[in-house]
Amino acid sequence: MPIRIPSGLPARAILDSERIFALERPDAEEQQIRPLRLVILNLMPKKIETETQLLRLISKSPLQVEIDFMKTSTHESTHVSADHLLKFYENLDAFADNYYDGLVVTGAPVEQMDFEQVDYWDELTSIFDWAQSHVFSTMYLCWGAMAGLYHRYGVRKVDYDQKIFGVFPQFLQDEYCFITNGFDEISLQPHSRLAGVNESDVAQNPDLQVLTWGPESGPGLIAARDFSEVFALGHWEYGKYTLRDEYERDMVKGLKNVPFPKNYFPHDDPKLEPLFSWRAHANLLWRNWLNWVYQTTPYDLSEVPHLRAQKRLGTDRAIRHEPGSPREDGFKPVERDGYGLIRR
């Protein structure tokens, strides 16, 4: 099924070139089907690049999905034209009375700031609170995941002296989880961040479950028990060359806390084509999430506040997904022997 996008969105040309089927709204409205409704809160500086990355993943679902774009009003973006924001983005006020099947919250390059020091923090938490009564399920990415875990569950952020940078193994923690259904026992996930989350805070919260974890990168995917919130600490949405572009940018800036990206360039040679080794799991994660939302969201989205207040999400409107157990050997053979291209 196609995704529904605003007419004239610049990402359309790129999607067309990649043979991704996207319908602009006038054409989609002729189809007799209720699409899933998603709103993307795009906090990244390069708005068009992030739009394209997310739309690629959303388009892999067989479902028709209608997309809206949200921005904050208390922070002015400098890497995108004001015309683009005016044409395709709205603030929360414009969406306040809308209901959505899903919300996507992107990352932002502010990891080492205290949350309360971010100039749009109050507005961001207002959006998080609005989503609790107007959105069926929220997908948080990277810093957005840290912010969501902190505001919603009190999970503290941990700052790093050196950036976690590259592509790292993530070990599957629950073989039968709906969100990671079909994942290999080891998946690869890009990371590019100067902070993480306090794992003890996550472990002590009965409403959270760790779905994937890595010995170097820590939790890569965390979810609420009812999947009303999914937190991806890494960047499965990244394109093939995103880490390369970030590395070149940081080297030009002369940053000393950015290592060479791990498990990315063959033979660690930046002149060689980087390996796109996370694409399959990225597509599977987003397809699983959209499929779960499709199967469980009410046809009448105005029912969302009541279902969330009563914690009646899930396939039977009452199910709570308890986590399975990771491998009994704790993946120790993998740590000792290495796995494919992964170097420890």
mmCIF file with all atom_site columns, N, CA, C and O in Angstrom, residues 212-251:
data_model
loop_
_atom_site.group_PDB
_atom_site.id
_atom_site.type_symbol
_atom_site.label_atom_id
_atom_site.label_alt_id
_atom_site.label_comp_id
_atom_site.label_asym_id
_atom_site.label_entity_id
_atom_site.label_seq_id
_atom_site.pdbx_PDB_ins_code
_atom_site.Cartn_x
_atom_site.Cartn_y
_atom_site.Cartn_z
_atom_site.occupancy
_atom_site.B_iso_or_equiv
_atom_site.pdbx_formal_charge
_atom_site.auth_seq_id
_atom_site.auth_comp_id
_atom_site.auth_asym_id
_atom_site.auth_atom_id
_atom_site.pdbx_PDB_model_num
ATOM 1   N N  . THR A 1 212 ? 15.967 -5.230 22.724 1.00 0.00 ? 212 THR A N  1
ATOM 2   C CA . THR A 1 212 ? 17.294 -5.568 22.209 1.00 0.00 ? 212 THR A CA 1
ATOM 3   C C  . THR A 1 212 ? 18.334 -4.861 23.059 1.00 0.00 ? 212 THR A C  1
ATOM 4   O O  . THR A 1 212 ? 18.104 -3.767 23.570 1.00 0.00 ? 212 THR A O  1
ATOM 5   N N  . TRP A 1 213 ? 19.502 -5.504 23.197 1.00 0.00 ? 213 TRP A N  1
ATOM 6   C CA . TRP A 1 213 ? 20.570 -4.965 24.040 1.00 0.00 ? 213 TRP A CA 1
ATOM 7   C C  . TRP A 1 213 ? 21.918 -5.358 23.438 1.00 0.00 ? 213 TRP A C  1
ATOM 8   O O  . TRP A 1 213 ? 22.062 -6.448 22.890 1.00 0.00 ? 213 TRP A O  1
ATOM 9   N N  . GLY A 1 214 ? 22.888 -4.444 23.563 1.00 0.00 ? 214 GLY A N  1
ATOM 10  C CA . GLY A 1 214 ? 24.218 -4.717 23.041 1.00 0.00 ? 214 GLY A CA 1
ATOM 11  C C  . GLY A 1 214 ? 25.283 -4.492 24.079 1.00 0.00 ? 214 GLY A C  1
ATOM 12  O O  . GLY A 1 214 ? 25.158 -3.587 24.913 1.00 0.00 ? 214 GLY A O  1
ATOM 13  N N  . PRO A 1 215 ? 26.378 -5.279 24.068 1.00 0.00 ? 215 PRO A N  1
ATOM 14  C CA . PRO A 1 215 ? 27.430 -5.139 25.075 1.00 0.00 ? 215 PRO A CA 1
ATOM 15  C C  . PRO A 1 215 ? 28.174 -3.811 25.002 1.00 0.00 ? 215 PRO A C  1
ATOM 16  O O  . PRO A 1 215 ? 28.727 -3.359 25.999 1.00 0.00 ? 215 PRO A O  1
ATOM 17  N N  . GLU A 1 216 ? 28.190 -3.176 23.848 1.00 0.00 ? 216 GLU A N  1
ATOM 18  C CA . GLU A 1 216 ? 28.860 -1.880 23.716 1.00 0.00 ? 216 GLU A CA 1
ATOM 19  C C  . GLU A 1 216 ? 27.882 -0.710 23.711 1.00 0.00 ? 216 GLU A C  1
ATOM 20  O O  . GLU A 1 216 ? 28.187 0.360  24.231 1.00 0.00 ? 216 GLU A O  1
ATOM 21  N N  . SER A 1 217 ? 26.721 -0.917 23.131 1.00 0.00 ? 217 SER A N  1
ATOM 22  C CA . SER A 1 217 ? 25.771 0.189  22.959 1.00 0.00 ? 217 SER A CA 1
ATOM 23  C C  . SER A 1 217 ? 24.629 0.172  23.956 1.00 0.00 ? 217 SER A C  1
ATOM 24  O O  . SER A 1 217 ? 23.843 1.115  24.004 1.00 0.00 ? 217 SER A O  1
ATOM 25  N N  . GLY A 1 218 ? 24.525 -0.888 24.785 1.00 0.00 ? 218 GLY A N  1
ATOM 26  C CA . GLY A 1 218 ? 23.449 -0.945 25.764 1.00 0.00 ? 218 GLY A CA 1
ATOM 27  C C  . GLY A 1 218 ? 22.102 -1.209 25.108 1.00 0.00 ? 218 GLY A C  1
ATOM 28  O O  . GLY A 1 218 ? 22.040 -1.765 24.008 1.00 0.00 ? 218 GLY A O  1
ATOM 29  N N  . PRO A 1 219 ? 21.016 -0.804 25.759 1.00 0.00 ? 219 PRO A N  1
ATOM 30  C CA . PRO A 1 219 ? 19.692 -1.040 25.176 1.00 0.00 ? 219 PRO A CA 1
ATOM 31  C C  . PRO A 1 219 ? 19.546 -0.321 23.838 1.00 0.00 ? 219 PRO A C  1
ATOM 32  O O  . PRO A 1 219 ? 19.882 0.860  23.713 1.00 0.00 ? 219 PRO A O  1
ATOM 33  N N  . GLY A 1 220 ? 19.075 -1.061 22.839 1.00 0.00 ? 220 GLY A N  1
ATOM 34  C CA . GLY A 1 220 ? 18.831 -0.444 21.540 1.00 0.00 ? 220 GLY A CA 1
ATOM 35  C C  . GLY A 1 220 ? 17.367 -0.209 21.292 1.00 0.00 ? 220 GLY A C  1
ATOM 36  O O  . GLY A 1 220 ? 16.989 0.708  20.566 1.00 0.00 ? 220 GLY A O  1
ATOM 37  N N  . LEU A 1 221 ? 16.521 -1.036 21.933 1.00 0.00 ? 221 LEU A N  1
ATOM 38  C CA . LEU A 1 221 ? 15.075 -0.941 21.737 1.00 0.00 ? 221 LEU A CA 1
ATOM 39  C C  . LEU A 1 221 ? 14.390 -1.268 23.058 1.00 0.00 ? 221 LEU A C  1
ATOM 40  O O  . LEU A 1 221 ? 14.628 -2.329 23.644 1.00 0.00 ? 221 LEU A O  1
ATOM 41  N N  . ILE A 1 222 ? 13.580 -0.342 23.522 1.00 0.00 ? 222 ILE A N  1
ATOM 42  C CA . ILE A 1 222 ? 12.823 -0.472 24.765 1.00 0.00 ? 222 ILE A CA 1
ATOM 43  C C  . ILE A 1 222 ? 11.368 -0.189 24.435 1.00 0.00 ? 222 ILE A C  1
ATOM 44  O O  . ILE A 1 222 ? 11.066 0.610  23.547 1.00 0.00 ? 222 ILE A O  1
ATOM 45  N N  . ALA A 1 223 ? 10.451 -0.835 25.129 1.00 0.00 ? 223 ALA A N  1
ATOM 46  C CA . ALA A 1 223 ? 9.036  -0.596 24.855 1.00 0.00 ? 223 ALA A CA 1
ATOM 47  C C  . ALA A 1 223 ? 8.235  -0.658 26.143 1.00 0.00 ? 223 ALA A C  1
ATOM 48  O O  . ALA A 1 223 ? 8.622  -1.324 27.112 1.00 0.00 ? 223 ALA A O  1
ATOM 49  N N  . ALA A 1 224 ? 7.112  0.048  26.152 1.00 0.00 ? 224 ALA A N  1
ATOM 50  C CA . ALA A 1 224 ? 6.130  -0.149 27.204 1.00 0.00 ? 224 ALA A CA 1
ATOM 51  C C  . ALA A 1 224 ? 5.527  -1.534 27.036 1.00 0.00 ? 224 ALA A C  1
ATOM 52  O O  . ALA A 1 224 ? 5.519  -2.097 25.944 1.00 0.00 ? 224 ALA A O  1
ATOM 53  N N  . ARG A 1 225 ? 5.031  -2.112 28.121 1.00 0.00 ? 225 ARG A N  1
ATOM 54  C CA . ARG A 1 225 ? 4.487  -3.469 28.069 1.00 0.00 ? 225 ARG A CA 1
ATOM 55  C C  . ARG A 1 225 ? 3.349  -3.592 27.054 1.00 0.00 ? 225 ARG A C  1
ATOM 56  O O  . ARG A 1 225 ? 3.164  -4.652 26.448 1.00 0.00 ? 225 ARG A O  1
ATOM 57  N N  . ASP A 1 226 ? 2.576  -2.527 26.877 1.00 0.00 ? 226 ASP A N  1
ATOM 58  C CA . ASP A 1 226 ? 1.436  -2.593 25.945 1.00 0.00 ? 226 ASP A CA 1
ATOM 59  C C  . ASP A 1 226 ? 1.777  -2.007 24.583 1.00 0.00 ? 226 ASP A C  1
ATOM 60  O O  . ASP A 1 226 ? 0.908  -1.857 23.733 1.00 0.00 ? 226 ASP A O  1
ATOM 61  N N  . PHE A 1 227 ? 3.060  -1.684 24.356 1.00 0.00 ? 227 PHE A N  1
ATOM 62  C CA . PHE A 1 227 ? 3.548  -1.144 23.075 1.00 0.00 ? 227 PHE A CA 1
ATOM 63  C C  . PHE A 1 227 ? 2.924  0.210  22.723 1.00 0.00 ? 227 PHE A C  1
ATOM 64  O O  . PHE A 1 227 ? 2.987  0.641  21.566 1.00 0.00 ? 227 PHE A O  1
ATOM 65  N N  . SER A 1 228 ? 2.345  0.877  23.699 1.00 0.00 ? 228 SER A N  1
ATOM 66  C CA . SER A 1 228 ? 1.844  2.223  23.433 1.00 0.00 ? 228 SER A CA 1
ATOM 67  C C  . SER A 1 228 ? 2.985  3.201  23.235 1.00 0.00 ? 228 SER A C  1
ATOM 68  O O  . SER A 1 228 ? 2.785  4.294  22.696 1.00 0.00 ? 228 SER A O  1
ATOM 69  N N  . GLU A 1 229 ? 4.196  2.805  23.657 1.00 0.00 ? 229 GLU A N  1
ATOM 70  C CA . GLU A 1 229 ? 5.385  3.624  23.448 1.00 0.00 ? 229 GLU A CA 1
ATOM 71  C C  . GLU A 1 229 ? 6.561  2.696  23.140 1.00 0.00 ? 229 GLU A C  1
ATOM 72  O O  . GLU A 1 229 ? 6.775  1.704  23.839 1.00 0.00 ? 229 GLU A O  1
ATOM 73  N N  . VAL A 1 230 ? 7.292  3.031  22.083 1.00 0.00 ? 230 VAL A N  1
ATOM 74  C CA . VAL A 1 230 ? 8.473  2.264  21.663 1.00 0.00 ? 230 VAL A CA 1
ATOM 75  C C  . VAL A 1 230 ? 9.639  3.240  21.572 1.00 0.00 ? 230 VAL A C  1
ATOM 76  O O  . VAL A 1 230 ? 9.510  4.318  20.975 1.00 0.00 ? 230 VAL A O  1
ATOM 77  N N  . PHE A 1 231 ? 10.775 2.866  22.155 1.00 0.00 ? 231 PHE A N  1
ATOM 78  C CA . PHE A 1 231 ? 11.929 3.763  22.255 1.00 0.00 ? 231 PHE A CA 1
ATOM 79  C C  . PHE A 1 231 ? 13.128 3.120  21.556 1.00 0.00 ? 231 PHE A C  1
ATOM 80  O O  . PHE A 1 231 ? 13.638 2.094  22.021 1.00 0.00 ? 231 PHE A O  1
ATOM 81  N N  . ALA A 1 232 ? 13.562 3.698  20.453 1.00 0.00 ? 232 ALA A N  1
ATOM 82  C CA . ALA A 1 232 ? 14.728 3.206  19.709 1.00 0.00 ? 232 ALA A CA 1
ATOM 83  C C  . ALA A 1 232 ? 15.907 4.126  20.007 1.00 0.00 ? 232 ALA A C  1
ATOM 84  O O  . ALA A 1 232 ? 15.910 5.288  19.580 1.00 0.00 ? 232 ALA A O  1
ATOM 85  N N  . LEU A 1 233 ? 16.891 3.627  20.758 1.00 0.00 ? 233 LEU A N  1
ATOM 86  C CA . LEU A 1 233 ? 18.043 4.450  21.141 1.00 0.00 ? 233 LEU A CA 1
ATOM 87  C C  . LEU A 1 233 ? 19.012 4.651  19.983 1.00 0.00 ? 233 LEU A C  1
ATOM 88  O O  . LEU A 1 233 ? 19.753 5.632  19.951 1.00 0.00 ? 233 LEU A O  1
ATOM 89  N N  . GLY A 1 234 ? 19.033 3.717  19.042 1.00 0.00 ? 234 GLY A N  1
ATOM 90  C CA . GLY A 1 234 ? 19.894 3.844  17.878 1.00 0.00 ? 234 GLY A CA 1
ATOM 91  C C  . GLY A 1 234 ? 19.154 4.442  16.698 1.00 0.00 ? 234 GLY A C  1
ATOM 92  O O  . GLY A 1 234 ? 18.030 4.934  16.819 1.00 0.00 ? 234 GLY A O  1
ATOM 93  N N  . HIS A 1 235 ? 19.786 4.368  15.550 1.00 0.00 ? 235 HIS A N  1
ATOM 94  C CA . HIS A 1 235 ? 19.257 5.042  14.356 1.00 0.00 ? 235 HIS A CA 1
ATOM 95  C C  . HIS A 1 235 ? 18.991 4.041  13.242 1.00 0.00 ? 235 HIS A C  1
ATOM 96  O O  . HIS A 1 235 ? 19.637 4.081  12.189 1.00 0.00 ? 235 HIS A O  1
ATOM 97  N N  . TRP A 1 236 ? 18.045 3.139  13.422 1.00 0.00 ? 236 TRP A N  1
ATOM 98  C CA . TRP A 1 236 ? 17.699 2.225  12.345 1.00 0.00 ? 236 TRP A CA 1
ATOM 99  C C  . TRP A 1 236 ? 17.159 2.971  11.124 1.00 0.00 ? 236 TRP A C  1
ATOM 100 O O  . TRP A 1 236 ? 17.150 2.436  10.027 1.00 0.00 ? 236 TRP A O  1
ATOM 101 N N  . GLU A 1 237 ? 16.731 4.204  11.328 1.00 0.00 ? 237 GLU A N  1
ATOM 102 C CA . GLU A 1 237 ? 16.189 4.960  10.190 1.00 0.00 ? 237 GLU A CA 1
ATOM 103 C C  . GLU A 1 237 ? 17.285 5.559  9.312  1.00 0.00 ? 237 GLU A C  1
ATOM 104 O O  . GLU A 1 237 ? 16.994 6.057  8.205  1.00 0.00 ? 237 GLU A O  1
ATOM 105 N N  . TYR A 1 238 ? 18.543 5.517  9.743  1.00 0.00 ? 238 TYR A N  1
ATOM 106 C CA . TYR A 1 238 ? 19.623 6.147  8.987  1.00 0.00 ? 238 TYR A CA 1
ATOM 107 C C  . TYR A 1 238 ? 19.781 5.505  7.603  1.00 0.00 ? 238 TYR A C  1
ATOM 108 O O  . TYR A 1 238 ? 19.606 4.304  7.428  1.00 0.00 ? 238 TYR A O  1
ATOM 109 N N  . GLY A 1 239 ? 20.132 6.338  6.643  1.00 0.00 ? 239 GLY A N  1
ATOM 110 C CA . GLY A 1 239 ? 20.472 5.853  5.327  1.00 0.00 ? 239 GLY A CA 1
ATOM 111 C C  . GLY A 1 239 ? 21.894 5.314  5.286  1.00 0.00 ? 239 GLY A C  1
ATOM 112 O O  . GLY A 1 239 ? 22.658 5.416  6.260  1.00 0.00 ? 239 GLY A O  1
ATOM 113 N N  . LYS A 1 240 ? 22.261 4.772  4.152  1.00 0.00 ? 240 LYS A N  1
ATOM 114 C CA . LYS A 1 240 ? 23.570 4.120  4.005  1.00 0.00 ? 240 LYS A CA 1
ATOM 115 C C  . LYS A 1 240 ? 24.725 5.062  4.298  1.00 0.00 ? 240 LYS A C  1
ATOM 116 O O  . LYS A 1 240 ? 25.735 4.656  4.891  1.00 0.00 ? 240 LYS A O  1
ATOM 117 N N  . TYR A 1 241 ? 24.610 6.320  3.894  1.00 0.00 ? 241 TYR A N  1
ATOM 118 C CA . TYR A 1 241 ? 25.753 7.233  3.976  1.00 0.00 ? 241 TYR A CA 1
ATOM 119 C C  . TYR A 1 241 ? 25.648 8.227  5.133  1.00 0.00 ? 241 TYR A C  1
ATOM 120 O O  . TYR A 1 241 ? 26.499 9.113  5.266  1.00 0.00 ? 241 TYR A O  1
ATOM 121 N N  . THR A 1 242 ? 24.648 8.105  5.985  1.00 0.00 ? 242 THR A N  1
ATOM 122 C CA . THR A 1 242 ? 24.445 9.105  7.032  1.00 0.00 ? 242 THR A CA 1
ATOM 123 C C  . THR A 1 242 ? 25.613 9.137  8.008  1.00 0.00 ? 242 THR A C  1
ATOM 124 O O  . THR A 1 242 ? 26.104 10.220 8.367  1.00 0.00 ? 242 THR A O  1
ATOM 125 N N  . LEU A 1 243 ? 26.079 7.982  8.458  1.00 0.00 ? 243 LEU A N  1
ATOM 126 C CA . LEU A 1 243 ? 27.207 7.948  9.386  1.00 0.00 ? 243 LEU A CA 1
ATOM 127 C C  . LEU A 1 243 ? 28.472 8.526  8.738  1.00 0.00 ? 243 LEU A C  1
ATOM 128 O O  . LEU A 1 243 ? 29.246 9.235  9.392  1.00 0.00 ? 243 LEU A O  1
ATOM 129 N N  . ARG A 1 244 ? 28.675 8.235  7.449  1.00 0.00 ? 244 ARG A N  1
ATOM 130 C CA . ARG A 1 244 ? 29.832 8.795  6.741  1.00 0.00 ? 244 ARG A CA 1
ATOM 131 C C  . ARG A 1 244 ? 29.762 10.314 6.734  1.00 0.00 ? 244 ARG A C  1
ATOM 132 O O  . ARG A 1 244 ? 30.759 11.006 7.021  1.00 0.00 ? 244 ARG A O  1
ATOM 133 N N  . ASP A 1 245 ? 28.584 10.843 6.398  1.00 0.00 ? 245 ASP A N  1
ATOM 134 C CA . ASP A 1 245 ? 28.434 12.295 6.336  1.00 0.00 ? 245 ASP A CA 1
ATOM 135 C C  . ASP A 1 245 ? 28.632 12.925 7.706  1.00 0.00 ? 245 ASP A C  1
ATOM 136 O O  . ASP A 1 245 ? 29.240 14.004 7.821  1.00 0.00 ? 245 ASP A O  1
ATOM 137 N N  . GLU A 1 246 ? 28.138 12.277 8.754  1.00 0.00 ? 246 GLU A N  1
ATOM 138 C CA . GLU A 1 246 ? 28.322 12.807 10.108 1.00 0.00 ? 246 GLU A CA 1
ATOM 139 C C  . GLU A 1 246 ? 29.797 12.783 10.510 1.00 0.00 ? 246 GLU A C  1
ATOM 140 O O  . GLU A 1 246 ? 30.287 13.719 11.148 1.00 0.00 ? 246 GLU A O  1
ATOM 141 N N  . TYR A 1 247 ? 30.501 11.709 10.153 1.00 0.00 ? 247 TYR A N  1
ATOM 142 C CA . TYR A 1 247 ? 31.919 11.612 10.493 1.00 0.00 ? 247 TYR A CA 1
ATOM 143 C C  . TYR A 1 247 ? 32.716 12.717 9.794  1.00 0.00 ? 247 TYR A C  1
ATOM 144 O O  . TYR A 1 247 ? 33.537 13.402 10.431 1.00 0.00 ? 247 TYR A O  1
ATOM 145 N N  . GLU A 1 248 ? 32.465 12.913 8.512  1.00 0.00 ? 248 GLU A N  1
ATOM 146 C CA . GLU A 1 248 ? 33.171 13.963 7.777  1.00 0.00 ? 248 GLU A CA 1
ATOM 147 C C  . GLU A 1 248 ? 32.861 15.344 8.351  1.00 0.00 ? 248 GLU A C  1
ATOM 148 O O  . GLU A 1 248 ? 33.745 16.183 8.490  1.00 0.00 ? 248 GLU A O  1
ATOM 149 N N  . ARG A 1 249 ? 31.610 15.569 8.713  1.00 0.00 ? 249 ARG A N  1
ATOM 150 C CA . ARG A 1 249 ? 31.216 16.844 9.324  1.00 0.00 ? 249 ARG A CA 1
ATOM 151 C C  . ARG A 1 249 ? 31.948 17.071 10.642 1.00 0.00 ? 249 ARG A C  1
ATOM 152 O O  . ARG A 1 249 ? 32.491 18.155 10.891 1.00 0.00 ? 249 ARG A O  1
ATOM 153 N N  . ASP A 1 250 ? 32.004 16.036 11.493 1.00 0.00 ? 250 ASP A N  1
ATOM 154 C CA . ASP A 1 250 ? 32.627 16.182 12.808 1.00 0.00 ? 250 ASP A CA 1
ATOM 155 C C  . ASP A 1 250 ? 34.134 16.349 12.702 1.00 0.00 ? 250 ASP A C  1
ATOM 156 O O  . ASP A 1 250 ? 34.757 17.052 13.513 1.00 0.00 ? 250 ASP A O  1
ATOM 157 N N  . MET A 1 251 ? 34.755 15.712 11.682 1.00 0.00 ? 251 MET A N  1
ATOM 158 C CA . MET A 1 251 ? 36.194 15.879 11.500 1.00 0.00 ? 251 MET A CA 1
ATOM 159 C C  . MET A 1 251 ? 36.523 17.298 11.040 1.00 0.00 ? 251 MET A C  1
ATOM 160 O O  . MET A 1 251 ? 37.534 17.883 11.458 1.00 0.00 ? 251 MET A O  1
#
